[in-house]
Amino acid sequence: MKQIISIFALFVLTMSLLGVMIYAGKDDHIMVPPPESVAEQFTRFIVTQRFSRALPLLSENLAQNISAAELKELAEALTEQLGQGVEVKSGTAQIQGDEAEAGVSIKTRQQKEIHMKFQFVREKGLWSIRELSNLTNHIVNTTGGEHEDEHT
Amino acid sequence: MNFMSIAIRVVFAYVFLLCLVRLSGKQTISEGTPFDFVIALILGDLIDDLFWAEIPAMQFVVAASFLIFMHVLTTIGAFNSKTFAQLVQGKPCDLIRNGEFNRKTQKRERLPDKEVLGEIRRFEVGDLREVEVACTEPSDTIAVIRKKWAQPAQKMDLEKLRKLRS
């Protein structure tokens, strides 16, 4: 019984400490995944077609307007036009208060390198993707035959 | 990647897991049951996600705490109930009794003669006839008890010898 109480006490103490760090101390990259890490994870989930795992990384607002099936359609369109991604790397992030921007690069099987940027918002202490316009822009721009972020 | 953030996360995870493992008792890391080994593996995998900031620290704390909490509940249950202990940890099974293999246990544990003989040689037993009992323990090790005549001489045996001589 003493053991269980001790573990519970440690749990409560650590959670309180983290709560103070994240909410009162406004920690935005030590005890929570920084925007570049979230962007990398999201892109990796999209590339590996684990859409249900990508959804929780979206902001509440965005998640209400997009389903896993729609995310799948988006990813398929991206793959069709830019090629299958084989490597995902995170770029740098810029944080301004409760908003941030982070980049990722995807290397495709055809050795193309695509750079993407995601806009973030801090929700409940965590960084969430605010909009997917950059992802959709890639599809639209590539269809038009021009793409400034794409390097071969 | 911010190196200072990684260092802070590593220190946090180390201290937290150290406290958690100490509170859970000594079984988790030392030679425990195969299940203890699985717990240690899961904790090892969880810690990696926190180091590289793939999950928030709170998720790590919740997952690790509840894993250890369940583990402690299981060990407490096993300590208090023999039936529950047999269910979660297994029970010792004879592999050799009175110098003869127990084929039924061997088959169930998938231990060929060669492997059993190799294990008992670690106890410096070269002849099967010396073995009274060799059994598998819940910690997945093999224990060997020699027959009385095959046991190494003890200090008290010297006293007996002296008495016999006098």
CSV table of C-alpha atoms in Angstrom, one decimal:
chain,number,residue,atom,x,y,z
A,1,MET,CA,0.0,0.0,0.0
A,2,LYS,CA,2.9,2.3,0.9
A,3,GLN,CA,4.4,1.6,-2.5
A,4,ILE,CA,1.3,2.5,-4.4
A,5,ILE,CA,0.9,5.8,-2.4
A,6,SER,CA,4.5,6.7,-3.1
A,7,ILE,CA,4.1,6.2,-6.8
A,8,PHE,CA,0.9,8.2,-6.8
A,9,ALA,CA,2.6,11.0,-4.9
A,10,LEU,CA,5.5,11.0,-7.3
A,11,PHE,CA,3.0,11.1,-10.2
A,12,VAL,CA,1.1,14.0,-8.7
A,13,LEU,CA,4.2,15.9,-7.8
A,14,THR,CA,5.8,15.5,-11.3
A,15,MET,CA,2.6,16.4,-13.1
A,16,SER,CA,2.2,19.5,-10.9
A,17,LEU,CA,5.8,20.5,-11.7
A,18,LEU,CA,5.2,20.1,-15.4
A,19,GLY,CA,2.0,22.0,-15.2
A,20,VAL,CA,3.7,24.9,-13.6
A,21,MET,CA,6.5,24.8,-16.2
A,22,ILE,CA,4.2,24.6,-19.2
A,23,TYR,CA,1.3,26.8,-18.2
A,24,ALA,CA,2.7,29.3,-15.7
A,25,GLY,CA,6.3,29.2,-17.0
A,26,LYS,CA,5.1,29.3,-20.7
A,27,ASP,CA,7.6,26.5,-21.6
A,28,ASP,CA,7.2,26.1,-25.4
A,29,HIS,CA,10.0,23.7,-26.3
A,30,ILE,CA,11.5,21.8,-23.4
A,31,MET,CA,8.8,19.7,-21.9
A,32,VAL,CA,6.5,20.0,-24.9
A,33,PRO,CA,7.5,19.0,-28.5
A,34,PRO,CA,8.7,22.1,-30.2
A,35,PRO,CA,6.9,23.2,-33.5
A,36,GLU,CA,9.7,21.7,-35.7
A,37,SER,CA,9.3,18.4,-34.0
A,38,VAL,CA,5.5,18.5,-34.5
A,39,ALA,CA,5.9,19.5,-38.1
A,40,GLU,CA,8.3,16.6,-38.7
A,41,GLN,CA,6.0,14.1,-37.0
A,42,PHE,CA,3.0,15.3,-38.9
A,43,THR,CA,4.8,15.0,-42.3
A,44,ARG,CA,6.1,11.6,-41.3
A,45,PHE,CA,2.6,10.4,-40.5
A,46,ILE,CA,1.3,11.8,-43.8
A,47,VAL,CA,4.2,10.2,-45.8
A,48,THR,CA,3.7,6.8,-44.1
A,49,GLN,CA,-0.1,7.1,-44.4
A,50,ARG,CA,-0.9,7.0,-40.7
A,51,PHE,CA,-3.6,9.6,-41.0
A,52,SER,CA,-5.4,8.9,-37.8
A,53,ARG,CA,-2.2,9.6,-35.9
A,54,ALA,CA,-1.7,12.9,-37.8
A,55,LEU,CA,-5.1,14.2,-36.9
A,56,PRO,CA,-4.4,14.9,-33.2
A,57,LEU,CA,-1.5,17.2,-34.3
A,58,LEU,CA,-4.0,19.6,-35.9
A,59,SER,CA,-5.5,22.5,-34.0
A,60,GLU,CA,-9.1,22.0,-32.7
A,61,ASN,CA,-10.4,24.4,-35.4
A,62,LEU,CA,-8.7,22.6,-38.2
A,63,ALA,CA,-9.5,19.1,-36.9
A,64,GLN,CA,-13.2,20.0,-37.0
A,65,ASN,CA,-13.0,20.8,-40.7
A,66,ILE,CA,-10.9,17.9,-41.9
A,67,SER,CA,-11.2,14.1,-41.5
A,68,ALA,CA,-8.7,11.3,-41.8
A,69,ALA,CA,-10.2,10.4,-45.2
A,70,GLU,CA,-9.7,14.0,-46.4
A,71,LEU,CA,-6.2,14.0,-45.1
A,72,LYS,CA,-5.6,10.8,-47.1
A,73,GLU,CA,-6.9,12.4,-50.3
A,74,LEU,CA,-4.6,15.3,-49.7
A,75,ALA,CA,-1.6,13.1,-49.2
A,76,GLU,CA,-2.4,11.0,-52.2
A,77,ALA,CA,-2.7,14.1,-54.4
A,78,LEU,CA,0.6,15.3,-53.0
A,79,THR,CA,2.3,11.9,-53.7
A,80,GLU,CA,0.9,11.7,-57.2
A,81,GLN,CA,2.2,15.1,-58.2
A,82,LEU,CA,5.5,15.3,-56.2
A,83,GLY,CA,6.4,11.6,-55.8
A,84,GLN,CA,6.7,9.3,-52.8
A,85,GLY,CA,8.5,10.8,-49.9
A,86,VAL,CA,11.3,8.7,-48.5
A,87,GLU,CA,13.0,11.0,-46.0
A,88,VAL,CA,11.6,13.7,-43.7
A,89,LYS,CA,13.8,16.3,-42.0
A,90,SER,CA,12.7,19.1,-39.7
A,91,GLY,CA,13.9,22.6,-40.3
A,92,THR,CA,14.0,25.6,-38.1
A,93,ALA,CA,11.1,27.2,-36.2
A,94,GLN,CA,10.2,30.7,-35.3
A,95,ILE,CA,8.1,31.2,-32.2
A,96,GLN,CA,6.2,34.4,-31.5
A,97,GLY,CA,4.1,34.2,-28.4
A,98,ASP,CA,1.4,31.6,-28.9
A,99,GLU,CA,2.1,31.3,-32.7
A,100,ALA,CA,4.9,29.7,-34.6
A,101,GLU,CA,6.1,28.7,-38.0
A,102,ALA,CA,8.2,25.6,-38.7
A,103,GLY,CA,9.6,24.1,-41.8
A,104,VAL,CA,10.2,20.5,-43.0
A,105,SER,CA,11.8,19.0,-46.0
A,106,ILE,CA,10.8,15.9,-47.8
A,107,LYS,CA,13.1,13.9,-50.0
A,108,THR,CA,11.2,12.0,-52.6
A,109,ARG,CA,12.1,8.7,-54.4
A,110,GLN,CA,13.0,10.8,-57.5
A,111,GLN,CA,15.6,12.7,-55.4
A,112,LYS,CA,13.5,15.8,-55.3
A,113,GLU,CA,13.6,17.9,-52.2
A,114,ILE,CA,10.4,19.6,-51.2
A,115,HIS,CA,10.3,22.3,-48.5
A,116,MET,CA,7.1,23.0,-46.6
A,117,LYS,CA,6.2,25.4,-43.8
A,118,PHE,CA,3.5,24.9,-41.2
A,119,GLN,CA,1.7,27.6,-39.1
A,120,PHE,CA,1.2,26.7,-35.5
A,121,VAL,CA,-0.9,27.8,-32.6
A,122,ARG,CA,-0.4,26.9,-28.9
A,123,GLU,CA,-3.5,25.1,-27.6
A,124,LYS,CA,-3.6,23.7,-24.1
A,125,GLY,CA,0.1,24.1,-23.8
A,126,LEU,CA,0.9,22.1,-26.9
A,127,TRP,CA,1.8,23.2,-30.4
A,128,SER,CA,-0.9,22.3,-33.0
A,129,ILE,CA,-0.9,22.9,-36.8
A,130,ARG,CA,-3.2,25.8,-37.5
A,131,GLU,CA,-3.6,25.5,-41.2
A,132,LEU,CA,-2.6,23.2,-44.1
A,133,SER,CA,-2.6,25.8,-46.8
A,134,ASN,CA,1.1,25.2,-47.5
A,135,LEU,CA,0.4,21.6,-48.2
A,136,THR,CA,-2.6,22.4,-50.5
A,137,ASN,CA,-0.6,25.1,-52.2
A,138,HIS,CA,2.1,22.6,-53.1
A,139,ILE,CA,-0.6,20.5,-55.0
A,140,VAL,CA,-2.1,23.6,-56.7
A,141,ASN,CA,1.3,25.1,-57.6
A,142,THR,CA,2.7,21.9,-59.0
A,143,THR,CA,-0.4,21.4,-61.1
A,144,GLY,CA,0.2,24.9,-62.5
A,145,GLY,CA,3.8,23.8,-63.4
A,146,GLU,CA,5.5,26.2,-61.1
A,147,HIS,CA,6.9,25.8,-57.7
A,148,GLU,CA,9.3,28.1,-56.0
A,149,ASP,CA,10.1,25.9,-52.9
A,150,GLU,CA,11.0,22.8,-54.9
A,151,HIS,CA,14.6,22.0,-55.7
A,152,THR,CA,15.9,19.2,-57.8
B,1,MET,CA,17.7,20.9,-32.3
B,2,ASN,CA,18.4,22.8,-29.1
B,3,PHE,CA,21.1,20.9,-27.2
B,4,MET,CA,20.2,22.5,-23.8
B,5,SER,CA,16.6,21.3,-24.2
B,6,ILE,CA,17.7,17.7,-24.9
B,7,ALA,CA,20.0,17.8,-21.8
B,8,ILE,CA,17.2,19.1,-19.6
B,9,ARG,CA,14.8,16.4,-20.9
B,10,VAL,CA,17.4,13.7,-20.3
B,11,VAL,CA,18.0,14.8,-16.7
B,12,PHE,CA,14.3,15.0,-16.1
B,13,ALA,CA,13.6,11.6,-17.5
B,14,TYR,CA,16.6,10.1,-15.6
B,15,VAL,CA,15.6,11.5,-12.2
B,16,PHE,CA,11.9,10.6,-12.8
B,17,LEU,CA,12.6,7.0,-13.8
B,18,LEU,CA,15.2,6.5,-11.1
B,19,CYS,CA,12.5,7.5,-8.5
B,20,LEU,CA,9.9,5.4,-10.2
B,21,VAL,CA,12.1,2.3,-10.4
B,22,ARG,CA,13.3,2.7,-6.8
B,23,LEU,CA,9.6,3.0,-5.6
B,24,SER,CA,8.5,0.0,-7.6
B,25,GLY,CA,10.9,-2.4,-5.7
B,26,LYS,CA,14.0,-4.1,-6.8
B,27,GLN,CA,12.5,-6.6,-9.3
B,28,THR,CA,12.1,-4.4,-12.3
B,29,ILE,CA,15.7,-4.2,-13.4
B,30,SER,CA,17.5,-7.1,-11.6
B,31,GLU,CA,16.9,-10.7,-12.6
B,32,GLY,CA,13.2,-10.8,-12.5
B,33,THR,CA,10.6,-12.6,-14.5
B,34,PRO,CA,10.4,-12.3,-18.3
B,35,PHE,CA,7.5,-9.8,-17.7
B,36,ASP,CA,9.9,-7.6,-15.7
B,37,PHE,CA,12.2,-7.6,-18.7
B,38,VAL,CA,9.3,-6.5,-20.9
B,39,ILE,CA,8.5,-3.6,-18.5
B,40,ALA,CA,12.1,-2.5,-18.6
B,41,LEU,CA,12.0,-2.6,-22.5
B,42,ILE,CA,8.8,-0.5,-22.7
B,43,LEU,CA,10.3,2.0,-20.3
B,44,GLY,CA,13.4,2.1,-22.5
B,45,ASP,CA,11.3,2.8,-25.5
B,46,LEU,CA,9.3,5.5,-23.8
B,47,ILE,CA,12.3,7.4,-22.6
B,48,ASP,CA,13.6,7.8,-26.2
B,49,ASP,CA,10.4,9.5,-27.3
B,50,LEU,CA,10.9,12.1,-24.6
B,51,PHE,CA,14.6,12.7,-25.3
B,52,TRP,CA,13.8,13.7,-28.9
B,53,ALA,CA,10.6,15.7,-27.9
B,54,GLU,CA,8.3,13.4,-29.9
B,55,ILE,CA,5.8,13.4,-27.1
B,56,PRO,CA,5.0,15.9,-24.4
B,57,ALA,CA,6.7,15.2,-21.0
B,58,MET,CA,3.2,14.8,-19.4
B,59,GLN,CA,2.4,11.9,-21.7
B,60,PHE,CA,5.7,10.2,-20.7
B,61,VAL,CA,4.9,10.7,-17.0
B,62,VAL,CA,1.4,9.3,-17.4
B,63,ALA,CA,2.5,6.3,-19.4
B,64,ALA,CA,5.5,5.4,-17.2
B,65,SER,CA,3.7,6.0,-14.0
B,66,PHE,CA,0.7,3.8,-14.9
B,67,LEU,CA,3.0,1.1,-16.3
B,68,ILE,CA,4.9,0.9,-13.0
B,69,PHE,CA,1.7,1.3,-11.0
B,70,MET,CA,0.2,-1.8,-12.8
B,71,HIS,CA,3.5,-3.6,-12.3
B,72,VAL,CA,3.5,-2.9,-8.6
B,73,LEU,CA,-0.2,-4.0,-8.3
B,74,THR,CA,0.7,-7.3,-10.1
B,75,THR,CA,3.7,-7.9,-7.8
B,76,ILE,CA,1.6,-7.2,-4.7
B,77,GLY,CA,-1.1,-9.5,-6.0
B,78,ALA,CA,1.5,-12.2,-6.6
B,79,PHE,CA,3.0,-11.7,-3.1
B,80,ASN,CA,-0.4,-12.2,-1.5
B,81,SER,CA,-1.9,-14.9,-3.6
B,82,LYS,CA,-0.1,-18.1,-4.6
B,83,THR,CA,-2.6,-18.8,-7.4
B,84,PHE,CA,-2.2,-15.3,-8.8
B,85,ALA,CA,1.6,-15.6,-8.6
B,86,GLN,CA,1.5,-18.9,-10.6
B,87,LEU,CA,-0.8,-17.2,-13.1
B,88,VAL,CA,1.5,-14.2,-13.8
B,89,GLN,CA,4.9,-15.6,-13.0
B,90,GLY,CA,4.6,-19.3,-13.7
B,91,LYS,CA,5.8,-22.0,-11.4
B,92,PRO,CA,9.0,-24.0,-11.0
B,93,CYS,CA,8.9,-27.2,-13.2
B,94,ASP,CA,11.1,-30.2,-12.9
B,95,LEU,CA,13.4,-30.8,-15.8
B,96,ILE,CA,15.3,-33.6,-14.2
B,97,ARG,CA,14.3,-35.7,-11.2
B,98,ASN,CA,16.5,-38.4,-9.7
B,99,GLY,CA,18.9,-38.2,-12.6
B,100,GLU,CA,16.2,-38.6,-15.3
B,101,PHE,CA,14.8,-36.1,-17.8
B,102,ASN,CA,11.2,-35.1,-17.4
B,103,ARG,CA,10.2,-35.2,-21.1
B,104,LYS,CA,6.8,-33.6,-20.5
B,105,THR,CA,8.4,-30.4,-19.0
B,106,GLN,CA,11.1,-30.4,-21.6
B,107,LYS,CA,8.6,-30.4,-24.4
B,108,ARG,CA,6.5,-27.7,-22.8
B,109,GLU,CA,9.5,-25.4,-22.2
B,110,ARG,CA,11.1,-26.4,-25.5
B,111,LEU,CA,14.4,-27.2,-23.9
B,112,PRO,CA,16.4,-29.9,-25.7
B,113,ASP,CA,18.8,-32.3,-23.8
B,114,LYS,CA,21.8,-30.4,-25.0
B,115,GLU,CA,20.6,-27.1,-23.5
B,116,VAL,CA,19.6,-28.6,-20.2
B,117,LEU,CA,23.0,-30.4,-19.9
B,118,GLY,CA,24.7,-27.1,-20.7
B,119,GLU,CA,22.8,-25.3,-18.0
B,120,ILE,CA,23.5,-28.0,-15.3
B,121,ARG,CA,27.2,-28.0,-16.2
B,122,ARG,CA,27.3,-24.4,-15.0
B,123,PHE,CA,26.7,-25.8,-11.6
B,124,GLU,CA,29.7,-28.1,-12.1
B,125,VAL,CA,27.6,-31.1,-12.5
B,126,GLY,CA,29.0,-33.5,-15.2
B,127,ASP,CA,26.9,-36.6,-14.5
B,128,LEU,CA,23.1,-36.7,-14.6
B,129,ARG,CA,23.1,-39.2,-11.7
B,130,GLU,CA,24.4,-36.5,-9.4
B,131,VAL,CA,21.1,-34.5,-9.9
B,132,GLU,CA,18.3,-34.8,-7.5
B,133,VAL,CA,16.2,-32.0,-9.0
B,134,ALA,CA,16.8,-29.5,-11.8
B,135,CYS,CA,14.0,-27.1,-12.4
B,136,THR,CA,13.1,-24.0,-14.3
B,137,GLU,CA,12.4,-21.0,-12.1
B,138,PRO,CA,9.9,-18.2,-12.8
B,139,SER,CA,12.9,-15.9,-13.5
B,140,ASP,CA,13.6,-18.2,-16.5
B,141,THR,CA,16.8,-19.6,-14.9
B,142,ILE,CA,17.5,-23.2,-14.0
B,143,ALA,CA,18.2,-24.3,-10.5
B,144,VAL,CA,20.0,-27.5,-9.6
B,145,ILE,CA,19.9,-29.5,-6.4
B,146,ARG,CA,22.4,-32.3,-6.1
B,147,LYS,CA,21.9,-35.6,-4.4
B,148,LYS,CA,23.4,-35.8,-0.9
B,149,TRP,CA,26.3,-38.0,-1.9
B,150,ALA,CA,27.2,-35.6,-4.8
B,151,GLN,CA,27.2,-32.4,-2.8
B,152,PRO,CA,30.6,-30.8,-2.2
B,153,ALA,CA,32.2,-31.3,1.2
B,154,GLN,CA,31.3,-28.7,3.9
B,155,LYS,CA,33.2,-27.6,7.0
B,156,MET,CA,30.7,-29.5,9.2
B,157,ASP,CA,31.6,-32.7,7.3
B,158,LEU,CA,35.1,-32.4,8.7
B,159,GLU,CA,33.7,-32.5,12.2
B,160,LYS,CA,31.7,-35.7,11.4
B,161,LEU,CA,34.9,-37.2,9.9
B,162,ARG,CA,36.9,-36.4,13.1
B,163,LYS,CA,34.2,-38.0,15.3
B,164,LEU,CA,34.2,-41.1,13.1
B,165,ARG,CA,37.9,-41.4,13.4
B,166,SER,CA,37.9,-40.9,17.2
